[in-house]
Tab-separated table of C-alpha atoms and ligand atoms in Angstrom:
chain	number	residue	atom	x	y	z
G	1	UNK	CA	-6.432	53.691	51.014
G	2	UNK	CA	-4.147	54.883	47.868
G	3	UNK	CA	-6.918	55.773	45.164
G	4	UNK	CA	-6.255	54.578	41.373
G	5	UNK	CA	-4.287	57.377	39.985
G	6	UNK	CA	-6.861	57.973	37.106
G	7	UNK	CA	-4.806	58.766	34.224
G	8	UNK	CA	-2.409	55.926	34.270
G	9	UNK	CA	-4.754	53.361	34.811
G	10	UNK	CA	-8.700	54.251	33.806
G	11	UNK	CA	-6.691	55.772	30.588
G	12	UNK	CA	-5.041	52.432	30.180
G	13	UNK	CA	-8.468	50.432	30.309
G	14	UNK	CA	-10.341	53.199	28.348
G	15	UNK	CA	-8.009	52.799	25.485
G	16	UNK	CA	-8.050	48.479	25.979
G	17	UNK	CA	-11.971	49.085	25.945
G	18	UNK	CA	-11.475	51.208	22.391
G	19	UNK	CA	-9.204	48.505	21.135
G	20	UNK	CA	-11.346	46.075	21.822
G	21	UNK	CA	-14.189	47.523	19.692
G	22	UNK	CA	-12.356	47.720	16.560
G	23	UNK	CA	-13.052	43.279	16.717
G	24	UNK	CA	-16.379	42.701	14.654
G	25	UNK	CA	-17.549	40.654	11.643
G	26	UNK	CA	-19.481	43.506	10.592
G	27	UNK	CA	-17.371	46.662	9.263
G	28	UNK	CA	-18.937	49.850	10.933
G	29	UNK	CA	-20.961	47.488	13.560
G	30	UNK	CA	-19.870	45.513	16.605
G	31	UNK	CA	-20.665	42.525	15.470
G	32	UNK	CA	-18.551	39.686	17.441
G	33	UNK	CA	-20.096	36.291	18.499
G	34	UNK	CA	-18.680	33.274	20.073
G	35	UNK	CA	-15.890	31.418	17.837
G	36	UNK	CA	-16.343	33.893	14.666
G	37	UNK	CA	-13.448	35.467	13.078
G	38	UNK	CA	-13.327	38.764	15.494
G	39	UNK	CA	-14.191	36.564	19.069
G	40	UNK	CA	-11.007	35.272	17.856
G	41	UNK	CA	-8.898	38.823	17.217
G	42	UNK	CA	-10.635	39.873	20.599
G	43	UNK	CA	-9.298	36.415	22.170
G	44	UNK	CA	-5.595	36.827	21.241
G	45	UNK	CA	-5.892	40.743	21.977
G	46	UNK	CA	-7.212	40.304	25.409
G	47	UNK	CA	-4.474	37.093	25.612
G	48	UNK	CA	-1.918	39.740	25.145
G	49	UNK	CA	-3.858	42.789	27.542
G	50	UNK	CA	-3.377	40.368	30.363
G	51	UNK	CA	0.442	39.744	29.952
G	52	UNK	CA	1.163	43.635	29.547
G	53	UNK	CA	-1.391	44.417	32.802
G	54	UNK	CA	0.836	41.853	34.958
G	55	UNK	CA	-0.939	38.147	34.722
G	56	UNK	CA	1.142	35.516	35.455
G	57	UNK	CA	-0.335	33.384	33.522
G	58	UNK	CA	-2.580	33.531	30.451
G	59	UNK	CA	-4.534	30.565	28.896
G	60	UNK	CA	-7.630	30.001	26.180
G	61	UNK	CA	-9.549	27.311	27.636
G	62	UNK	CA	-10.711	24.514	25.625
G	63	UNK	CA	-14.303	26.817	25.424
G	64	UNK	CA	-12.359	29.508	23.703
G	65	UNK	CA	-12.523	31.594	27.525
G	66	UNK	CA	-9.353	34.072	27.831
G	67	UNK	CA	-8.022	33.016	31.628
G	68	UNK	CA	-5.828	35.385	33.024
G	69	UNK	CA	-4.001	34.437	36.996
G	70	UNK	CA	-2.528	37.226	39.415
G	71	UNK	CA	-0.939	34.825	41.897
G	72	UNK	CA	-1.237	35.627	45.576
G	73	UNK	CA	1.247	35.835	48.557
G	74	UNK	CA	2.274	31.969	47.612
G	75	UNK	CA	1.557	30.210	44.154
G	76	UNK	CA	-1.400	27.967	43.861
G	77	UNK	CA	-3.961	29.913	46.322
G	78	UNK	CA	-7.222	29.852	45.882
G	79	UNK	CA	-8.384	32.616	43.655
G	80	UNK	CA	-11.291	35.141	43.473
G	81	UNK	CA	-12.443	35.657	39.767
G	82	UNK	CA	-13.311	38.500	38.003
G	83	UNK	CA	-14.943	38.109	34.511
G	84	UNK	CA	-17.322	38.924	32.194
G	85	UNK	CA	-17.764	38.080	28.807
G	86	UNK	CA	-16.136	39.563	25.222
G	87	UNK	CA	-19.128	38.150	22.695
G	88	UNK	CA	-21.646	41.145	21.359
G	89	UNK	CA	-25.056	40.709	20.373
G	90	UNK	CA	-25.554	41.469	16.369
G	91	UNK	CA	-25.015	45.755	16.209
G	92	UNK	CA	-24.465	46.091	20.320
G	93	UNK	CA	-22.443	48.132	21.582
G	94	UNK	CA	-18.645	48.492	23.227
G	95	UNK	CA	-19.216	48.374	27.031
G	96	UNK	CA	-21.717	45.404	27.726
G	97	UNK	CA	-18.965	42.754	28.577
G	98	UNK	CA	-16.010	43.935	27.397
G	99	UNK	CA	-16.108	46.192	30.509
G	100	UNK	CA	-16.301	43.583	33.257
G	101	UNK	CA	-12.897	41.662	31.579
G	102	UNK	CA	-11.188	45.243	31.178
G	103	UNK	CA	-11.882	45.968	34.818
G	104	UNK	CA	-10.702	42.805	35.854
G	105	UNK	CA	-7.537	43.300	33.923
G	106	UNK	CA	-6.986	46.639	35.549
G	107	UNK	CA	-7.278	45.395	38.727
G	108	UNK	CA	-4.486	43.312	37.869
G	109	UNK	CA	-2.883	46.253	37.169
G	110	UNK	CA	-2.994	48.240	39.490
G	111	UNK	CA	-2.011	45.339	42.306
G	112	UNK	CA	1.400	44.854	39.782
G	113	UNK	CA	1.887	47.871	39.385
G	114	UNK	CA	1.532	48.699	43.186
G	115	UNK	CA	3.955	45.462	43.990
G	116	UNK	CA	1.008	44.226	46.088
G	117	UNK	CA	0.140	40.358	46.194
G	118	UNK	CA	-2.907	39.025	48.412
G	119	UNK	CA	-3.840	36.384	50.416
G	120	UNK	CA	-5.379	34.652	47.088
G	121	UNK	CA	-5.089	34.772	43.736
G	122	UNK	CA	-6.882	37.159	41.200
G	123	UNK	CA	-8.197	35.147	37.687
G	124	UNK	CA	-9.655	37.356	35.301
G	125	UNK	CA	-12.137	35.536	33.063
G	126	UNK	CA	-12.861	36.535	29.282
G	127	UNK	CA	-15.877	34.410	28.449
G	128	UNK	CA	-17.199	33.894	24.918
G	129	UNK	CA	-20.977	32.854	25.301
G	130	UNK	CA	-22.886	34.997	26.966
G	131	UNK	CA	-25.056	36.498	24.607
G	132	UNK	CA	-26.717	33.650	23.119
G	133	UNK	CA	-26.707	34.755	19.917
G	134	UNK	CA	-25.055	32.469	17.266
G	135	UNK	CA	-25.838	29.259	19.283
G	136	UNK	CA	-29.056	28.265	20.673
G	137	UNK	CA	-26.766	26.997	24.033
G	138	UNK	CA	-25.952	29.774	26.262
G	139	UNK	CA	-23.612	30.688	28.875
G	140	UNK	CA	-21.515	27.694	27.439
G	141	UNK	CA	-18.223	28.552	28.819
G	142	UNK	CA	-19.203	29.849	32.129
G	143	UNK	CA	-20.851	26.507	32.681
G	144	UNK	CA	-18.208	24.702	32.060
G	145	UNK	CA	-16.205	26.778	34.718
G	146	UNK	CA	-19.290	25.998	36.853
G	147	UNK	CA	-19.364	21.979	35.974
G	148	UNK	CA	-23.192	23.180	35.000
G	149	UNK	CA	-22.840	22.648	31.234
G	150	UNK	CA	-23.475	18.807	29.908
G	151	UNK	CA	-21.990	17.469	26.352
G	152	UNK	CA	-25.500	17.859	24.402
G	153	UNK	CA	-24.672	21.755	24.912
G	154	UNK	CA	-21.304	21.157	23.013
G	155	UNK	CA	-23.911	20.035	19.408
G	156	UNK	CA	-25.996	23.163	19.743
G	157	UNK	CA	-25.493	24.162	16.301
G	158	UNK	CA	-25.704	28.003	14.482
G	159	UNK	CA	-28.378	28.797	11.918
G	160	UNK	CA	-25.898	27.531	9.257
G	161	UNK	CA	-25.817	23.998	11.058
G	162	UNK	CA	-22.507	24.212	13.034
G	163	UNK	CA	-22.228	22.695	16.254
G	164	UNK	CA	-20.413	24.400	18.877
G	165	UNK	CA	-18.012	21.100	18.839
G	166	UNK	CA	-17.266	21.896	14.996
G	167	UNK	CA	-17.085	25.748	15.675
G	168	UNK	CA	-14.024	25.615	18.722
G	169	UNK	CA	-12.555	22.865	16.789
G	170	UNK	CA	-12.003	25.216	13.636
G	171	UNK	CA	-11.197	27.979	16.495
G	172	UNK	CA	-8.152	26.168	17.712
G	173	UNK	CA	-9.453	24.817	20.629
G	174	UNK	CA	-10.091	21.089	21.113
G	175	UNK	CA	-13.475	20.572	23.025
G	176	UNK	CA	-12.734	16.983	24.044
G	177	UNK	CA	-10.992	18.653	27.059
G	178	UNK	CA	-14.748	20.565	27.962
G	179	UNK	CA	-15.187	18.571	31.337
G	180	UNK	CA	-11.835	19.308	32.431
G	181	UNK	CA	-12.641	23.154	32.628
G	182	UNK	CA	-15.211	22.122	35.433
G	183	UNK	CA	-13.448	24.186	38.879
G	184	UNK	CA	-13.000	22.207	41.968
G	185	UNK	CA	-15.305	24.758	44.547
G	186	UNK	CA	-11.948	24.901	47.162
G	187	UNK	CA	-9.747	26.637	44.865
G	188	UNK	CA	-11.971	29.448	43.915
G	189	UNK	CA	-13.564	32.041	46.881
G	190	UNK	CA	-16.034	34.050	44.924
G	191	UNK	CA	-16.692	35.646	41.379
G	192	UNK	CA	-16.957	39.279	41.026
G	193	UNK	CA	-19.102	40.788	37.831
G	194	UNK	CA	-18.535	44.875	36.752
G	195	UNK	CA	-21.245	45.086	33.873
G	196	UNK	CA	-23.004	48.225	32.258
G	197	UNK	CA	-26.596	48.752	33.796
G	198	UNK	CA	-27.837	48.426	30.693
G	199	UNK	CA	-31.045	50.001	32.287
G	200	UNK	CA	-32.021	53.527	33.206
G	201	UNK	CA	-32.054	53.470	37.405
G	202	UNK	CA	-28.111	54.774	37.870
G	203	UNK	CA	-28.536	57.240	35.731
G	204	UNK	CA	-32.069	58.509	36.659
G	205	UNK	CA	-30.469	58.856	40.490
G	206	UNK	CA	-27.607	60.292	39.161
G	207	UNK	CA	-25.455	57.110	40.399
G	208	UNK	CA	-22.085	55.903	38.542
G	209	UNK	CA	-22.317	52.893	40.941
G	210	UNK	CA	-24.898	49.936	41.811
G	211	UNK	CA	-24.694	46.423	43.362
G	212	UNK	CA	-26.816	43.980	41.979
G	213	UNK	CA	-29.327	42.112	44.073
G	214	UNK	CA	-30.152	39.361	41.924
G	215	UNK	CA	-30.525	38.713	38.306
G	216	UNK	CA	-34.118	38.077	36.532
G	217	UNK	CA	-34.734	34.546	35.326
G	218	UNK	CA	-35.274	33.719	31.821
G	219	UNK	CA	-37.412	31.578	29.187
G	220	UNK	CA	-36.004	31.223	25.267
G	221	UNK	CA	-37.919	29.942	22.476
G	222	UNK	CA	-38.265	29.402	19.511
G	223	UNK	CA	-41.622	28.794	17.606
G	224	UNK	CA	-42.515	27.979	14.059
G	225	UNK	CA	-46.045	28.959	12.515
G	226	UNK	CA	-46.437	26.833	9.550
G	227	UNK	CA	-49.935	28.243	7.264
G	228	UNK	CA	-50.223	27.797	3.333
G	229	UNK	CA	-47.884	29.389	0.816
G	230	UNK	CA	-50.471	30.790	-1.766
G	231	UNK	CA	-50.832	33.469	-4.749
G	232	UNK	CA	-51.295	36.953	-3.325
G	233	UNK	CA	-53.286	37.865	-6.311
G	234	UNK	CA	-55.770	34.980	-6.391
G	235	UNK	CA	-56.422	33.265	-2.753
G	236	UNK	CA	-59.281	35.130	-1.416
G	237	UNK	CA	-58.850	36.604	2.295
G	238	UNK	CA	-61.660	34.253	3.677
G	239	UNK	CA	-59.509	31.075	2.213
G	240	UNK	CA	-56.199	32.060	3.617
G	241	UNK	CA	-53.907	30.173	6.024
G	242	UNK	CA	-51.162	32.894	6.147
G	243	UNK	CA	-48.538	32.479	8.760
G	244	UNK	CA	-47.365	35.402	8.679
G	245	UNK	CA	-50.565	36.954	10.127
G	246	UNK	CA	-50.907	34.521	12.530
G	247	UNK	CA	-47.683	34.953	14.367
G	248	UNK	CA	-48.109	38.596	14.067
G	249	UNK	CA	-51.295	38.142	16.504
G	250	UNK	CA	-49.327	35.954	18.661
G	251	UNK	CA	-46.323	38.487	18.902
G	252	UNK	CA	-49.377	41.141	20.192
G	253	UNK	CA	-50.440	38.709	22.413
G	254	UNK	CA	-46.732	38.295	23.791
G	255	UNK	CA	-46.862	41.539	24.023
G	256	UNK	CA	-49.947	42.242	26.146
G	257	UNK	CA	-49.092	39.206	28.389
G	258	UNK	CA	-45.614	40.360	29.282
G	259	UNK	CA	-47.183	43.476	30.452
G	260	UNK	CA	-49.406	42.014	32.947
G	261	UNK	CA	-46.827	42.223	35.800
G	262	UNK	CA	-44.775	45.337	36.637
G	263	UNK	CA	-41.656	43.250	36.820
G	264	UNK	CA	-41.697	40.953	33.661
G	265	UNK	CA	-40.601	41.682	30.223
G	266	UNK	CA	-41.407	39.514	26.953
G	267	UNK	CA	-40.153	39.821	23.950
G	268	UNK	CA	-40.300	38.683	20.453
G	269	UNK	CA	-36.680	39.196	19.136
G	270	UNK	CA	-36.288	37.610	15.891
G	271	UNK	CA	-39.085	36.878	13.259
G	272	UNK	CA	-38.216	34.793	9.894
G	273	UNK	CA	-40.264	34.833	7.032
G	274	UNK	CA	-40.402	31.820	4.592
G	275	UNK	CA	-40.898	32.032	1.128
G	276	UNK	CA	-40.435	35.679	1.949
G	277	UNK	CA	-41.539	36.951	-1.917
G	278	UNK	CA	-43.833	40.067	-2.459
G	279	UNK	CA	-46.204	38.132	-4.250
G	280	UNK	CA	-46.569	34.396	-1.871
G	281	UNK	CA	-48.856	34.326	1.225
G	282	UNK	CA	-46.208	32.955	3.891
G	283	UNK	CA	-45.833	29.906	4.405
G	284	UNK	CA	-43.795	29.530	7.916
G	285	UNK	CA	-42.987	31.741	10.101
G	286	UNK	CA	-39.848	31.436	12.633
G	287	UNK	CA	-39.851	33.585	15.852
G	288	UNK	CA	-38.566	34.032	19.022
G	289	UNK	CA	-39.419	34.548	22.507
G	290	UNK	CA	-37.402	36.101	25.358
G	291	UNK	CA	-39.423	35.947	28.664
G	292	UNK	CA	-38.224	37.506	31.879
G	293	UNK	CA	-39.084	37.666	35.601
G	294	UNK	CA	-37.419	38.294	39.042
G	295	UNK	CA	-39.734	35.434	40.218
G	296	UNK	CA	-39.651	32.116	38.910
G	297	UNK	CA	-43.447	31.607	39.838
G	298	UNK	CA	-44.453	34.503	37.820
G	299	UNK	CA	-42.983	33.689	34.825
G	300	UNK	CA	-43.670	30.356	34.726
G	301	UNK	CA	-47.439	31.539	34.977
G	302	UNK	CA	-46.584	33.991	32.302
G	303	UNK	CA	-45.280	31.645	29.668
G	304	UNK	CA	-47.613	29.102	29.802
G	305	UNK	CA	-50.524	31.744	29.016
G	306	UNK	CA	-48.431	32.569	25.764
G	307	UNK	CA	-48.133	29.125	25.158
G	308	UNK	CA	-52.114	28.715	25.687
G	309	UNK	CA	-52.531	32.356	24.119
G	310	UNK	CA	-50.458	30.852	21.016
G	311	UNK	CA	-51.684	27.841	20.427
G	312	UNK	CA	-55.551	29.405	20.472
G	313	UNK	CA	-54.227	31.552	17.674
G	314	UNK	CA	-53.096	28.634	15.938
G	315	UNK	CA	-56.255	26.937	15.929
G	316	UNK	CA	-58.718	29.630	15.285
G	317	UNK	CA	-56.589	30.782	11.708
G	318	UNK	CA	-55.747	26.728	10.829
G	319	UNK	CA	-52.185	26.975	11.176
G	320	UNK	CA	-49.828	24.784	12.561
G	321	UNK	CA	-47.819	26.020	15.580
G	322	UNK	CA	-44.624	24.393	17.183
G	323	UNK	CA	-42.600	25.558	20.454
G	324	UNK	CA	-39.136	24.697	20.728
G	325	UNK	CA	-38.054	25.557	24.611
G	326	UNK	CA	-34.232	25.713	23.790
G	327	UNK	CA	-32.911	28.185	27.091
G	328	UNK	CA	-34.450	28.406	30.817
G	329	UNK	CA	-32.554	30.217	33.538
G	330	UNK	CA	-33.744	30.437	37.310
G	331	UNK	CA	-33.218	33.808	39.256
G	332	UNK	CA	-30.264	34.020	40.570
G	333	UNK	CA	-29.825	35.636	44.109
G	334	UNK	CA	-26.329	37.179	44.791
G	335	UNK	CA	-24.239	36.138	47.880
G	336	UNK	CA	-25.317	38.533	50.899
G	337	UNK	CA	-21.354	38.879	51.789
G	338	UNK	CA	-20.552	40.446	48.287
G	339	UNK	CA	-23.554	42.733	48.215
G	340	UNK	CA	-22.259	43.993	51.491
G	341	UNK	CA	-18.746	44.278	50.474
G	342	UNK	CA	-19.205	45.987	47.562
G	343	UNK	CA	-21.586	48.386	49.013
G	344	UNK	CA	-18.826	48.971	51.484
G	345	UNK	CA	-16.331	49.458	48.927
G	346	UNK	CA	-18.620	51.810	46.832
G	347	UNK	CA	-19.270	53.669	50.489
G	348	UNK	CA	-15.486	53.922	50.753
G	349	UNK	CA	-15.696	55.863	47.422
G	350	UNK	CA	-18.526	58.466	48.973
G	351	UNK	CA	-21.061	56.792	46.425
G	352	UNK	CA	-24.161	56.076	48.329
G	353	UNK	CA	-24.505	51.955	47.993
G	354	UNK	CA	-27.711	51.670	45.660
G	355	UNK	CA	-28.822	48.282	45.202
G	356	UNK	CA	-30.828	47.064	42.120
G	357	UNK	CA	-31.982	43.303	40.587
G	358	UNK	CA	-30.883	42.728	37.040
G	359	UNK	CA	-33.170	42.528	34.058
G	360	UNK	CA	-30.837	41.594	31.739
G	361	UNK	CA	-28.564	37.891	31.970
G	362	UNK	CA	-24.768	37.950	33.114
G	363	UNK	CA	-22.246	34.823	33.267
G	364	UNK	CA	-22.567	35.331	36.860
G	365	UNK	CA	-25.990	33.351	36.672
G	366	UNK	CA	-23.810	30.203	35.896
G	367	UNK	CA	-20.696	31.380	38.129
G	368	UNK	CA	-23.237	31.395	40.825
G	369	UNK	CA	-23.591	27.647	40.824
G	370	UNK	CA	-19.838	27.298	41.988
G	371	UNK	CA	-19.498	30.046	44.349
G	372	UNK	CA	-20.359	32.788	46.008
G	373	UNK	CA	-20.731	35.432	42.962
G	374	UNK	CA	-22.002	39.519	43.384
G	375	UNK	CA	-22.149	41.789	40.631
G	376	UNK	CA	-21.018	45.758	40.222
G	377	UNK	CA	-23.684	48.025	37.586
G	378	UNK	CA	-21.969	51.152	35.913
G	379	UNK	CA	-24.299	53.976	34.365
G	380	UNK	CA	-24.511	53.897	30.910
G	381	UNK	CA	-25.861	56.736	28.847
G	382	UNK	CA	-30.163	56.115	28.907
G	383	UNK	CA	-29.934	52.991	29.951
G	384	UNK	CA	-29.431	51.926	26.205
G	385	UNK	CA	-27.403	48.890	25.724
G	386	UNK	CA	-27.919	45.464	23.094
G	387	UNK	CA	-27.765	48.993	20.556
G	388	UNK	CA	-24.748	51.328	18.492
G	389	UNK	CA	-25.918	53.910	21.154
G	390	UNK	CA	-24.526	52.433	23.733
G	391	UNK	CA	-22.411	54.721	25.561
G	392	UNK	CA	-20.875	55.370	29.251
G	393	UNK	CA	-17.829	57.848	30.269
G	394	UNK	CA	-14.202	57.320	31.051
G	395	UNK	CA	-15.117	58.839	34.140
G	396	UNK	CA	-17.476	56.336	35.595
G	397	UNK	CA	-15.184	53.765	33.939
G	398	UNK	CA	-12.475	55.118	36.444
G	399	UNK	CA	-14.793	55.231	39.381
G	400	UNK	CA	-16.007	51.926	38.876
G	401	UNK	CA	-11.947	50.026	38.452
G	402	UNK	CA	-11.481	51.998	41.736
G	403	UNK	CA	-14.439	50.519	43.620
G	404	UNK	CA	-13.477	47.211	41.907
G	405	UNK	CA	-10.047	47.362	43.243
G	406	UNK	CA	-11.026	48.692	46.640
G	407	UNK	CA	-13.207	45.288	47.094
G	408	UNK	CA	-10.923	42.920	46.109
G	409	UNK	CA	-7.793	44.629	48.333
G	410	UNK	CA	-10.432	44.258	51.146
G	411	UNK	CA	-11.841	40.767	50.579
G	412	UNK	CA	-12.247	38.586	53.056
G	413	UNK	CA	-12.957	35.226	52.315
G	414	UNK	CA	-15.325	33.444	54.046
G	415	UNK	CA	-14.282	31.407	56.939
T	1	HGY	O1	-29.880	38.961	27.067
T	1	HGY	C1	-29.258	39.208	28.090
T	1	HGY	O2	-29.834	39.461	29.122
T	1	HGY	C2	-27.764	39.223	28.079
T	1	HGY	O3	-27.342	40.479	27.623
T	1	HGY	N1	-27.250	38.189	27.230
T	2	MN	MN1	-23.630	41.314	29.043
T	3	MN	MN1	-25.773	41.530	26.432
């Protein structure tokens, strides 16, 4: 089994990783969600990464998705895909995404630049709408890959009232051609994820290398408080409807009932205050909530005691409260076969095979839906990811492209 030679390659991705960075709306941040000015840059520099690694051809998909297809042993064969995703949250960090599609593109690579062509084909998959930041739709282009997403998703709009349809249109794309994406389930064989941990496990065991089990489920929404805009100087405390109050008791309450079970999260992520002046009791308050569970039972119990917990809150203060469900997202169980052959390919590498569930949401949740889809974690520096601090080595960068590689050299398709 001829290992990566690490400088040419891992030095190769490290510095496509660094380039890819530099793309943000947000000098001295990475800033870079789907369809803004720097998805773009990071579109047409990842358009030209998989040329130079060896792709025979490269395409941007009518969802603004970066394609990238390694033929096999004859043209046309069905193809395992590797992706991830190239959007950022607001201020997140280099590695989370960008990794998976650098990977992917090194595989590439390192097959051209070995001569070797498989038994399939090898697409690499940039995706653009993962983090479900800008839009209130999410994992938009996966789903279309899937045949998951529906036209309504295409008139989610941003907070300045953009659809999705307007944004790819101004993008270059043309999103008439949306259903078209949808892949017929014979030509692909599977969907491999490389993603930062984003957690503190790998680390904590001193791992560079995890397979994921399965990936947490997830509730979105978003809910407006609307109280009494008043004068801060002359409404007495008793007399007050103040929103802003309010939501802050809900946001404890989130809180407390997130923490009820060991394996859900909750979170209140954004919080918008309206009039927003020094001097005005507020009047509305927007926030959100990002629920989480391995089990679908569990956090279904879990949001509908915030919802209960909320709308008591509501009542007691005289405010009015309004939910707006906008994402939901099942757990997603990986396939058995890639969980064992990535474990093998990790044992291959003398890494003992440590397998972990995923808190956090990866395209492979909608790649799932078309085929059989497992997912590789790399250690990243205290777990910290969605931050600036976000960090991993060049190192475990190396490791993991070498595991990666090992896998997909040894896949098997199922029969
Ligand atoms: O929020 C998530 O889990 C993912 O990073 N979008
Ligand atoms: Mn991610
Ligand atoms: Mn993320």
């Amino acid at each position: 089994m001829t290992k990566l030679s690490p400088t040419s390659l891992s030095a190769r991705a490290w510095n496509r990783l660094e380039a890819l960075r530099l793309f943000t709306d947000e000098p001295g941040k990475i800033t870079r969600l789907y369809l803004s000015p720097s998805h773009r840059q990071a579109v047409d520099a990842t358009v030209a990464m998989m040329r130079e690694a060896g792709c025979d051809h490269v395409s941007v998909d009518a969802l603004g998705s970066v394609i990238g297809r390694y033929e096999g042993k004859t043209t046309g064969l069905p193809a395992l895909l590797i992706g991830s995703h190239i959007d950022t949250v607001v201020d997140g960090g280099a590695y989370d995404g960008a990794l998976g599609v650098i990977a992917g593109i090194g595989v590439v690579e390192a097959l051209r630049d070995a001569g070797e062509r498989l038994d399939f084909a090898v697409e690499v998959l940039a995706f653009g709408d993962e983090e479900n930041v800008r839009f209130t739709s999410n994992l938009t282009s996966s789903r279309a890959l899937a045949g998951t997403l529906d036209a309504a998703g295409l008139e989610a709009t941003d907070e300045n009232g953009i659809s999705i349809h307007r944004a790819l249109l101004d993008f270059g794309c043309d999103p008439s051609e949306w259903a078209s994406l949808k892949r017929d389930p014979a030509s692909v064989i599977g969907y491999v994820e490389m993603h930062i941990e984003q957690g503190p496990v790998l680390e904590a065991e001193n791992l560079a290398i995890g397979i994921v089990t399965a990936i947490n489920g997830a509730s979105r929404w978003t809910l407006t408080v609307s109280g009494e805009a008043g004068h801060a100087g002359t409404v007495p405390m008793a007399l007050r409807h103040d929103a802003l109050t309010a939501a802050s008791e809900m946001a404890l309450a989130i809180e407390r009932l997130g923490a009820v079970d060991a394996n859900t999260v909750a979170t209140v992520g954004r919080f918008q205050v309206e009039p927003g002046a020094v001097n005005v009791i507020p009047a509305k308050i927007r926030f959100t909530l990002d629920a989480r569970s391995p089990d679908d039972t569990v956090r279904a119990h879990m949001v509908e005691e915030i919802a209960s917990a909320c709308k008591a809150i509501a009542a007691k203060r005289g405010v009015a409260l309004t939910i707006d469900r906008f994402f939901e997202s099942k757990a997603t169980q990986m396939a058995s076969s890639f969980v064992n052959g990535l474990s093998d390919a990790v044992s291959r590498h003398q890494i003992t095979p440590r397998l972990l569930p995923s808190g956090a949401g990866h395209d492979a949740m909608a790649m799932a839906e078309l085929c059989p889809a497992g997912m590789l974690f790399v250690r990243c520096k205290g777990g910290i990811s969605h931050s600036p601090h976000e960090a991993m080595t060049a190192e475990d960068c190396d490791v993991a492209i070498g595991v990666l590689f090992d896998f997909v050299r040894n896949f098997k398709s199922a029969p």
